[in-house]
Amino acid sequence: MAIHNKKISFCITCMNRLYHLKQTLEKNILDNYLLDEVEFVVLDYNSTDKLGDWIKGEMTHYIELDILVYYRTSNPEVYNRSHSRNMAYRLSRGELVCNLDADNFLGVGFAKKMLTNFQRNADSFYTSNLNIEDVFGKVVLTRSSFLKVKGYNEGLNGYGFEDVDFFSRLEGSGLTHNLFYEPEFHKYISHSKYERVQNEKFFKNLEFIYISYKTPYLSNVIIFYKNNTFKLIEFIDNPHLNRLNEKERSFLERFTDELTYVMINKPLIFGKWEVKDNRLFVQIEETEFEFTENAAFIKLNEEDFYKIDDEDLIIDILLTFSTSLNILEAKKILNDPYINKRGFGTGQVFRNFDYSKMIELN
Amino acid sequence: MYLKEGLSWNFISLFYDRTNWDILIEKINDFETEICTRCKDFLISFSEEKGDNIRLTISSEIGDYEYIRKETYTYFSSFFIESPSVQEKKVAYGKMFWRGYDNNSIAFDIFKLTHYGQHDIDLIKKTNNVIFKLVHPDYSQDNFSSLSLYLMITLLKLFIVKDDRKLVLNSMMSSVANDFRSYGLLNKISKLMKEEAIDERDLEEILDSYLESDPPDDIAIWSDLVYTFESPRIQENFIFIIEQLFETLGQNQYHRALSLKILQSWVDNKNGLF
């Protein structure tokens, strides 16, 4: 178990984000250099981009100064936000912990500012202004608060909502939610949607997508996966239908309200598909449909479905699907004390390139 | 019923192909003067959200809410039957998340205003007067984009001191780019500029010509706006007016970011001379 001898730990989890870390890590360290008080924890979540080699070659100085600690786990095949963050928090030594995405800049003096703020009120947590998606996950809290709410919810897979769920449970545990507003603390590297999702399970498993348009606010989408299954989803455009909805809501209530999001409108339909002899066979319940492989247009149960080739739209749909599943999942267990029943942030890691000694997080 | 400032508000979207907006605008003007006698505020704006549409925001006494809704529906339904527009753009199936509303149809309550105070409504009306005089009769997106750039340059030149111009533009850009809904916007804009093969030199010449041209012939149309720049909140008012300009012209996040990006590059190239 780590000795908690640092004041604040910035926890960075990375799967193939070396190109971001090269731009942010050293700058963040230098902008927040408080020897003996600050540490940066980099959890290499089974990256294949030689992240470890770069740290070893370029950042050893900071490891020797005990400002930077490098951990590597080799088990994960895909990136899991909640699990990786829980691991990094558990490995850190700070009395305060902060999630820091690899593409985020901390800003000069962020650590000092947070240390001062928490001296005044430890029963709180700090987030960004919540208006910028790229820094939405930046949160500072005490280690004891993290342990009290049992970390990020590992039941939430994929993309989106794990932060909202986490903040909501922190608030539910009695902590005051504070925001930092300084533009300096909201800086990040702008990047494409593709970069954001390329390591996510839901993106790696995708084969292709078809869409059908029912009304201006209802669309049916079929996501075909590499394992020859598919899901048929009806989406509803809640934000469009609820433009006049002006319930008085707190920040977090706004983010946990289904009416704020495009959502799944009814139970999913599951099915199987395969391609044989250049023909696409789609089976829904007992009925099988047959089409030309890669057809731009197919007709299923009297509905016209169009193949989506636009990468941005594909990513939009996958992100929307993932977020709406997470919202439904999170709403079931919002403030539920029994999340992460089997523990959180568990797994095996190696510290600072010492591969002779495996650390087991139980 | 949507209530604000002691009035009821109707938000009406008239879906009608953009190529025929000049005809619809005439019809809307007739409606306002002849039929809508019980309307208090009557605001017009344009939109491409879920299909080409012109938006009417009408406030009234609470008791007149249903009456106005019914009158609007009856009046424009008949007009759409008599003079339907023909949809010019081909629907891009497989390229969008949602389909649009049917052309020649009416929808209620799918947008709203962001400000309802009397001062804000007056400013919106005055800004819109300027816009409508300049835009008529060309309602194409190209003209709307040009008009946005022209008005931004003219207003910057007239009312914002040289040293503050870049700052104001940067502030507007970060507000658009950091909007929670605008994820990946700047990357998309760069991509768009490459795809559309926007020639920066051509653009520079056009923007230079806006800078050199006099304010619009009818100088009086500016007078309504000038008072806003006499207050100490000049920059805030400038931003409000430009945002209103974007709203009225139905410029979505991409159009806004593109206009601001073009203007930022142009100002940068001026090396402090603008």
XYZ file of C-alpha atoms in Angstrom:
636
model
C 0.000 0.000 0.000
C 1.371 3.417 -0.932
C 2.402 5.810 1.842
C 0.369 8.982 1.510
C 3.221 11.436 1.854
C 2.282 13.858 -0.899
C -0.204 16.683 -0.727
C -1.713 16.292 -4.185
C -1.490 13.648 -6.921
C -2.331 14.273 -10.566
C -3.447 10.961 -12.023
C -3.036 10.455 -15.748
C -4.266 7.254 -17.395
C -3.027 6.530 -20.893
C -3.680 4.040 -23.631
C -1.773 5.136 -26.723
C -1.781 8.825 -25.929
C 2.001 9.366 -26.007
C 1.664 12.138 -28.594
C -0.471 14.099 -26.116
C 1.657 13.366 -23.100
C 4.780 14.591 -24.890
C 3.110 17.994 -25.132
C 1.548 18.189 -21.695
C 3.407 16.193 -19.035
C 6.600 18.180 -18.577
C 4.784 21.485 -18.936
C 2.279 20.459 -16.275
C 5.097 19.408 -13.945
C 7.002 22.674 -14.417
C 3.851 24.781 -14.097
C 3.066 23.121 -10.767
C 6.480 22.448 -9.319
C 6.114 22.063 -5.566
C 8.778 19.569 -4.575
C 7.646 17.030 -1.952
C 4.054 18.206 -2.216
C 3.042 17.326 -5.771
C 3.272 14.051 -7.654
C 2.230 13.018 -11.128
C 1.117 9.425 -11.566
C 1.157 8.100 -15.111
C -0.691 4.804 -15.476
C 0.284 3.163 -18.750
C -2.878 1.189 -19.493
C -1.215 -1.335 -21.805
C -0.161 1.206 -24.418
C 1.559 -0.015 -27.568
C 3.014 3.360 -28.564
C 6.223 3.036 -26.522
C 5.008 5.338 -23.785
C 7.312 3.577 -21.306
C 10.360 4.071 -23.527
C 9.660 7.791 -23.750
C 9.206 8.176 -19.988
C 12.417 6.189 -19.392
C 14.347 8.213 -21.944
C 13.055 11.707 -21.328
C 11.446 11.899 -17.906
C 13.738 9.852 -15.622
C 14.940 13.042 -13.956
C 11.446 13.643 -12.587
C 11.152 10.027 -11.441
C 14.429 10.438 -9.532
C 13.080 13.619 -7.938
C 10.014 11.584 -6.906
C 7.696 14.001 -8.694
C 6.711 11.470 -11.328
C 5.755 7.843 -10.854
C 5.228 5.538 -13.824
C 3.027 2.453 -13.530
C 2.249 -0.059 -16.220
C -0.457 -2.682 -16.427
C -0.399 -5.180 -19.280
C -3.821 -6.769 -18.882
C -6.386 -4.430 -20.454
C -7.212 -4.937 -24.127
C -9.388 -1.866 -24.396
C -9.481 1.406 -22.519
C -11.816 1.525 -19.516
C -12.116 5.018 -18.104
C -13.552 4.152 -14.709
C -11.264 1.225 -13.980
C -8.070 2.970 -15.115
C -8.815 6.062 -13.054
C -9.628 3.990 -9.979
C -6.314 2.189 -10.385
C -4.342 5.425 -10.739
C -6.043 7.033 -7.723
C -5.343 3.975 -5.621
C -1.683 3.954 -6.651
C -1.184 7.637 -5.903
C 0.140 8.995 -2.603
C -1.538 12.387 -2.324
C -3.984 13.498 0.317
C -5.751 15.123 -2.612
C -6.232 13.318 -5.933
C -6.982 14.836 -9.322
C -7.920 13.159 -12.581
C -5.978 14.692 -15.433
C -6.547 13.655 -19.052
C -3.380 13.282 -21.125
C -4.475 16.122 -23.423
C -5.162 18.574 -20.580
C -2.942 21.387 -19.392
C -3.142 21.998 -15.648
C -2.333 25.692 -15.843
C 0.275 27.569 -13.802
C -0.315 27.306 -10.068
C -3.302 24.951 -10.220
C -1.827 22.657 -7.549
C -1.121 25.545 -5.171
C -4.588 26.976 -5.663
C -6.244 23.630 -4.902
C -4.083 23.044 -1.815
C -5.130 26.454 -0.482
C -8.801 25.852 -1.274
C -8.879 22.490 0.461
C -7.189 23.926 3.544
C -10.239 26.155 3.872
C -12.804 23.458 3.151
C -11.873 19.801 2.910
C -15.488 18.648 2.644
C -15.727 19.596 -0.995
C -14.646 18.685 -4.503
C -13.676 20.894 -7.424
C -14.491 20.544 -11.100
C -14.092 22.676 -14.219
C -16.882 25.034 -15.220
C -18.491 21.963 -16.889
C -18.967 23.791 -20.159
C -15.961 22.358 -21.969
C -16.130 18.702 -22.841
C -12.375 18.274 -23.161
C -11.726 19.217 -19.527
C -14.980 17.894 -18.102
C -13.224 15.060 -16.260
C -10.778 17.283 -14.370
C -11.803 16.847 -10.740
C -9.988 17.349 -7.430
C -11.084 15.631 -4.229
C -9.642 14.154 -1.072
C -8.463 10.573 -1.052
C -10.910 9.791 1.728
C -13.819 11.105 -0.378
C -12.681 8.905 -3.272
C -12.627 5.848 -1.019
C -15.917 6.766 0.629
C -17.847 6.772 -2.671
C -15.917 3.696 -3.893
C -14.408 5.364 -6.899
C -15.703 5.674 -10.416
C -18.468 3.251 -11.307
C -16.865 0.368 -13.172
C -20.308 -0.823 -14.229
C -20.277 2.003 -16.752
C -18.522 0.808 -19.863
C -17.660 2.781 -22.913
C -17.828 6.483 -23.228
C -19.608 9.231 -21.394
C -21.360 9.844 -18.124
C -18.850 8.232 -15.787
C -17.762 11.718 -14.677
C -21.323 12.909 -14.120
C -22.089 9.763 -12.147
C -18.929 10.232 -10.063
C -19.623 13.932 -9.359
C -23.213 13.126 -8.531
C -22.205 10.507 -5.976
C -19.622 12.856 -4.461
C -22.330 15.477 -4.054
C -24.710 12.834 -2.710
C -22.153 11.910 -0.062
C -22.475 15.387 1.426
C -19.547 17.168 -0.231
C -19.888 20.696 -1.558
C -19.443 20.945 -5.311
C -17.182 23.872 -6.199
C -16.080 24.945 -9.657
C -12.927 26.619 -10.850
C -13.531 29.175 -13.584
C -10.065 30.463 -14.532
C -9.509 30.116 -18.301
C -5.893 29.144 -17.520
C -7.208 25.964 -15.854
C -9.345 24.988 -18.862
C -6.663 24.547 -21.514
C -6.319 21.390 -23.596
C -5.030 20.034 -26.904
C -7.810 20.097 -29.447
C -8.175 16.780 -31.289
C -10.540 14.853 -33.477
C -13.420 12.666 -32.397
C -11.674 9.713 -33.988
C -8.648 10.122 -31.720
C -10.988 10.176 -28.764
C -12.709 6.882 -29.509
C -10.183 4.833 -31.456
C -9.218 2.723 -28.414
C -12.739 2.309 -27.076
C -14.282 -1.142 -27.104
C -17.461 -0.001 -28.851
C -15.411 1.449 -31.711
C -12.971 -1.418 -32.081
C -15.831 -3.946 -32.302
C -17.771 -2.071 -34.961
C -18.267 -3.497 -38.460
C -20.802 -1.080 -40.038
C -23.966 0.949 -39.324
C -27.301 1.518 -41.084
C -29.842 4.223 -40.224
C -33.554 4.740 -40.864
C -35.410 8.037 -40.388
C -38.835 7.740 -38.767
C -39.601 11.353 -37.840
C -37.516 14.513 -37.374
C -36.845 13.354 -33.800
C -36.898 9.535 -34.030
C -34.262 7.510 -35.888
C -33.608 3.780 -35.948
C -30.014 2.653 -36.094
C -28.583 -0.840 -36.585
C -25.050 -1.317 -35.320
C -23.394 -4.408 -36.787
C -20.526 -5.797 -34.703
C -17.499 -7.832 -35.724
C -18.793 -10.841 -33.757
C -21.747 -11.165 -36.199
C -24.340 -9.740 -33.827
C -26.233 -6.484 -34.198
C -28.289 -4.121 -32.083
C -31.280 -2.174 -33.385
C -31.760 1.036 -31.441
C -34.507 3.664 -31.628
C -33.073 7.066 -30.689
C -35.186 10.024 -29.588
C -33.960 13.611 -29.881
C -34.961 14.802 -26.402
C -33.114 18.156 -26.503
C -35.025 19.080 -29.652
C -38.394 18.100 -28.193
C -37.781 19.853 -24.896
C -36.491 23.239 -25.919
C -39.036 24.992 -23.717
C -38.294 22.849 -20.689
C -36.889 25.215 -18.086
C -36.895 23.310 -14.844
C -34.688 24.929 -12.241
C -31.770 22.533 -12.027
C -28.325 22.440 -10.507
C -25.338 21.793 -12.751
C -25.386 18.120 -11.961
C -29.139 17.747 -12.246
C -28.855 19.158 -15.746
C -26.327 16.494 -16.628
C -28.329 13.650 -15.127
C -31.629 14.605 -16.744
C -32.498 12.315 -19.670
C -34.277 15.198 -21.384
C -30.873 16.824 -21.878
C -29.680 13.947 -24.084
C -30.495 12.004 -27.198
C -31.675 8.754 -25.620
C -32.651 5.192 -26.420
C -36.435 5.327 -26.820
C -37.425 1.694 -26.385
C -35.872 -1.695 -25.613
C -33.084 -2.718 -27.971
C -33.635 -5.456 -30.533
C -30.819 -7.966 -30.895
C -30.026 -10.135 -33.896
C -27.385 -11.906 -35.949
C -25.828 -11.285 -39.318
C -23.326 -12.838 -41.668
C -21.880 -12.374 -45.114
C -21.841 -15.407 -47.437
C -21.008 -15.371 -51.144
C -21.154 -11.556 -51.287
C -24.633 -11.574 -49.729
C -25.556 -10.002 -46.393
C -27.932 -12.100 -44.265
C -29.677 -10.372 -41.376
C -31.738 -12.345 -38.886
C -34.278 -10.689 -36.584
C -36.077 -13.216 -34.396
C -37.290 -15.914 -36.823
C -37.137 -13.819 -39.994
C -34.085 -13.715 -42.243
C -33.448 -10.928 -44.756
C -30.991 -11.108 -47.627
C -29.194 -8.197 -49.318
C -26.227 -7.463 -51.516
C -23.061 -7.109 -49.435
C -22.209 -3.432 -48.765
C -25.585 -2.318 -50.138
C -26.076 1.427 -49.674
C -29.732 0.813 -48.883
C -31.613 -2.105 -47.297
C -35.280 -2.628 -46.402
C -36.100 -4.327 -43.106
C -39.669 -4.810 -41.881
C -40.894 -2.149 -44.344
C -38.317 0.368 -43.084
C -35.676 1.941 -45.345
C -32.183 1.797 -43.854
C -29.207 3.690 -45.327
C -25.576 2.706 -44.838
C -23.471 5.330 -43.058
C -20.029 6.008 -44.508
C -19.341 9.337 -42.842
C -16.828 8.737 -40.052
C -17.946 11.709 -37.958
C -21.554 10.538 -38.017
C -20.533 6.979 -37.133
C -18.608 8.288 -34.133
C -21.497 10.589 -33.152
C -23.873 7.639 -33.139
C -21.518 5.387 -31.199
C -20.842 8.091 -28.615
C -24.554 8.817 -28.305
C -25.350 5.135 -27.859
C -22.619 4.649 -25.291
C -23.587 7.772 -23.349
C -27.290 6.903 -23.301
C -26.566 3.359 -22.094
C -24.395 4.794 -19.355
C -27.101 7.274 -18.356
C -29.676 4.491 -18.051
C -27.229 2.337 -16.126
C -26.161 5.197 -13.868
C -29.739 6.232 -13.111
C -30.433 2.730 -11.832
C -27.584 2.964 -9.392
C -27.222 6.667 -8.784
C -26.128 7.089 -5.170
C -26.364 3.339 -4.692
C -23.904 2.402 -1.929
C -23.391 -1.019 -3.504
C -21.519 -0.013 -6.649
C -18.271 -1.756 -7.496
C -19.277 -4.676 -5.294
C -16.250 -6.700 -6.346
C -13.851 -3.892 -5.595
C -12.488 -1.114 -7.769
C -9.242 -0.357 -9.527
C -8.046 -3.920 -9.086
C -5.301 -5.525 -11.170
C -1.565 -5.973 -11.482
C 0.895 -3.171 -12.131
C 4.643 -2.576 -12.226
C 6.237 0.558 -10.760
C 8.978 2.608 -12.407
C 10.132 -0.160 -14.779
C 10.806 -2.652 -11.999
C 9.315 -5.714 -13.677
C 10.667 -8.050 -11.012
C 8.143 -6.858 -8.496
C 4.483 -7.047 -9.400
C 2.090 -4.915 -7.373
C -1.288 -6.526 -6.851
C -4.206 -4.160 -6.285
C -6.850 -6.302 -4.645
C -47.902 27.661 -22.652
C -44.564 29.453 -22.397
C -44.682 32.533 -20.168
C -42.016 35.217 -19.772
C -42.162 38.807 -18.611
C -45.936 38.572 -18.091
C -46.588 37.588 -21.707
C -47.233 34.299 -23.495
C -44.852 33.347 -26.291
C -45.478 31.331 -29.435
C -42.514 29.872 -31.308
C -43.490 28.912 -34.836
C -41.268 27.249 -37.448
C -42.389 27.556 -41.077
C -40.618 24.923 -43.166
C -40.306 26.280 -46.680
C -37.478 25.867 -49.182
C -34.831 28.540 -48.861
C -34.921 29.430 -52.557
C -38.444 30.789 -51.984
C -37.869 32.651 -48.730
C -38.407 36.013 -50.434
C -42.016 34.964 -51.159
C -42.549 33.660 -47.632
C -41.111 36.849 -46.109
C -43.678 38.918 -48.016
C -46.415 36.652 -46.752
C -45.103 36.941 -43.184
C -45.106 40.741 -43.445
C -48.731 40.630 -44.639
C -49.617 38.367 -41.746
C -47.993 40.684 -39.222
C -49.774 43.798 -40.451
C -53.168 42.361 -41.418
C -53.826 39.394 -39.175
C -51.574 39.600 -36.173
C -53.170 42.673 -34.651
C -53.194 41.144 -31.174
C -49.480 40.328 -31.270
C -47.151 42.286 -28.978
C -43.657 41.384 -30.199
C -43.157 39.883 -33.626
C -39.636 38.632 -34.395
C -38.421 36.858 -37.509
C -35.309 34.724 -37.867
C -33.941 32.101 -40.253
C -32.847 28.550 -39.644
C -31.611 25.423 -41.383
C -32.135 23.162 -38.377
C -33.998 20.044 -39.553
C -34.862 21.697 -42.860
C -35.019 25.232 -44.266
C -37.362 27.235 -42.070
C -38.279 30.739 -41.060
C -38.979 31.203 -37.379
C -41.587 33.506 -35.890
C -41.468 34.480 -32.243
C -44.739 36.111 -31.233
C -45.613 37.399 -27.791
C -49.142 38.262 -26.716
C -51.436 38.633 -23.750
C -51.906 35.262 -22.086
C -55.565 35.117 -23.201
C -54.535 35.488 -26.870
C -52.045 32.609 -26.876
C -54.346 29.969 -28.407
C -55.902 32.460 -30.798
C -52.499 33.400 -32.245
C -51.455 29.779 -32.514
C -54.629 28.925 -34.413
C -54.508 31.991 -36.679
C -50.882 31.345 -37.587
C -51.554 27.717 -38.357
C -54.610 28.461 -40.497
C -52.975 31.310 -42.393
C -49.725 29.558 -43.292
C -51.288 26.127 -43.911
C -53.472 27.720 -46.588
C -50.487 29.529 -48.027
C -48.437 26.311 -48.197
C -51.305 24.615 -50.059
C -51.674 27.535 -52.477
C -47.964 28.152 -53.048
C -45.895 25.158 -52.033
C -42.136 25.501 -52.361
C -40.095 22.838 -54.105
C -37.250 21.326 -52.134
C -34.068 22.031 -54.092
C -31.522 20.243 -51.959
C -31.335 16.471 -52.256
C -31.818 14.767 -48.902
C -28.487 13.253 -47.809
C -29.729 9.920 -46.461
C -27.040 8.129 -44.471
C -25.200 11.384 -43.795
C -27.347 12.795 -40.990
C -28.632 11.609 -37.614
C -32.151 12.999 -38.072
C -34.335 13.731 -41.042
C -35.813 17.193 -41.417
C -39.422 18.284 -41.067
C -41.478 18.068 -44.263
C -41.100 20.980 -46.614
C -44.235 23.230 -46.510
C -45.104 22.283 -42.947
C -45.462 24.062 -39.602
C -43.994 23.075 -36.229
C -44.479 24.705 -32.824
C -42.141 25.133 -29.875
C -38.944 23.630 -31.278
C -36.834 26.697 -30.502
C -36.890 29.600 -28.086
C -35.166 32.903 -27.452
C -32.317 33.307 -25.010
C -33.348 36.785 -23.776
C -36.783 38.214 -23.016
C -36.153 41.500 -21.207
C -37.642 44.560 -22.925
C -34.174 46.022 -23.508
C -33.017 42.764 -25.124
C -36.136 42.470 -27.278
C -35.704 46.076 -28.458
C -32.092 45.423 -29.325
C -33.037 42.251 -31.206
C -35.673 44.174 -33.182
C -33.246 46.955 -34.069
C -30.489 44.541 -35.066
C -32.997 42.625 -37.165
C -34.131 45.794 -38.935
C -30.573 46.381 -40.079
C -30.154 42.784 -41.153
C -33.424 42.607 -43.081
C -32.721 45.763 -45.018
C -29.310 44.452 -46.047
C -30.228 40.877 -46.819
C -33.311 41.318 -48.994
C -33.854 39.815 -51.583
C -30.941 37.358 -51.497
C -31.599 34.746 -48.824
C -28.829 32.321 -49.852
C -26.380 30.963 -47.277
C -23.542 32.555 -49.237
C -25.130 35.954 -48.833
C -25.796 35.317 -45.145
C -22.137 34.382 -44.583
C -20.939 37.452 -46.498
C -23.329 39.658 -44.578
C -22.093 38.265 -41.249
C -18.498 39.081 -42.191
C -19.397 42.496 -43.593
C -21.344 43.524 -40.482
C -18.686 42.226 -38.122
C -15.955 44.184 -39.906
C -18.070 47.332 -40.127
C -19.130 47.241 -36.492
C -15.610 46.409 -35.320
C -14.255 49.318 -37.329
C -16.882 51.766 -36.106
C -17.199 50.898 -32.479
C -14.330 48.810 -31.105
C -10.970 50.462 -30.564
C -8.107 48.974 -32.534
C -6.294 47.416 -29.599
C -9.395 45.550 -28.446
C -10.550 44.080 -31.753
C -8.469 40.927 -31.658
C -9.390 40.359 -28.031
C -13.118 40.615 -28.746
C -12.868 38.156 -31.646
C -10.823 35.702 -29.596
C -13.332 35.888 -26.787
C -16.218 35.151 -29.181
C -14.310 32.313 -30.788
C -13.507 30.609 -27.516
C -17.134 30.921 -26.493
C -18.273 29.174 -29.711
C -15.479 26.576 -29.730
C -15.818 25.730 -26.060
C -19.544 25.348 -26.191
C -20.387 21.912 -24.885
C -22.183 21.008 -28.099
C -19.298 22.031 -30.341
C -17.048 19.082 -29.738
C -14.282 18.824 -32.359
C -15.543 21.985 -34.013
C -12.188 23.525 -34.828
C -10.934 20.344 -36.462
C -14.082 20.205 -38.532
C -13.648 23.823 -39.595
C -10.056 23.203 -40.749
C -11.280 20.158 -42.680
C -14.118 22.157 -44.205
C -11.781 24.951 -45.280
C -9.552 22.412 -47.031
C -12.472 20.542 -48.636
C -14.129 23.705 -49.868
C -10.737 24.858 -51.136
C -11.271 28.277 -49.619
C -8.640 30.510 -51.161
C -7.233 32.738 -48.422
C -6.039 35.389 -50.872
C -9.474 35.710 -52.472
C -10.987 35.963 -49.028
C -8.527 38.634 -47.982
C -9.425 40.746 -51.007
C -13.121 40.426 -50.256
C -12.671 41.344 -46.603
C -10.440 44.269 -47.556
C -13.212 45.522 -49.794
C -15.666 45.335 -46.860
C -13.256 47.356 -44.774
C -12.812 50.007 -47.434
C -16.482 50.273 -48.331
C -18.608 52.887 -46.629
C -21.270 51.789 -44.196
C -24.523 50.901 -45.972
C -26.069 53.591 -48.159
C -28.942 54.105 -45.830
C -26.869 55.343 -42.916
C -29.993 55.852 -40.865
C -30.323 52.146 -40.326
C -27.222 52.278 -38.175
C -28.518 54.995 -35.951
C -30.718 52.576 -34.027
C -27.690 50.602 -33.055
C -25.321 53.425 -32.305
C -26.779 54.202 -28.898
C -25.758 50.743 -27.709
C -22.169 51.717 -28.229
C -22.443 54.805 -26.106
C -22.767 52.828 -22.907
C -19.729 51.656 -20.923
C -20.551 48.066 -21.921
C -19.463 48.545 -25.509
C -17.738 45.198 -25.948
C -20.546 43.231 -24.317
C -23.086 44.984 -26.521
C -20.987 44.311 -29.595
C -20.870 40.608 -28.741
C -24.622 40.572 -28.049
C -25.340 42.167 -31.430
C -23.069 39.789 -33.321
C -24.623 36.818 -31.527
C -28.029 38.172 -32.437
C -26.863 38.587 -36.002
C -25.855 34.917 -36.058
C -29.161 33.902 -34.461
C -31.272 35.883 -36.893
C -29.352 34.596 -39.890
C -29.608 31.031 -38.597
C -25.857 30.529 -38.501
C -25.142 27.267 -36.700
C -22.022 26.594 -34.625
C -20.014 25.648 -37.730
C -20.997 28.774 -39.655
C -20.209 30.930 -36.626
C -16.842 29.340 -36.011
C -15.983 29.517 -39.705
C -16.831 33.248 -39.919
C -14.862 33.992 -36.758
C -11.894 31.906 -37.895
C -11.810 33.711 -41.260
C -11.971 37.060 -39.509
C -9.297 36.129 -36.960
C -6.875 35.108 -39.738
C -7.617 38.297 -41.635
C -6.996 40.485 -38.571
C -3.758 38.570 -37.857
C -2.551 39.191 -41.417
C -3.147 42.908 -40.963
C -0.301 42.970 -38.421
C -1.923 45.561 -36.204
C -3.084 47.791 -39.059
C -6.746 47.001 -38.391
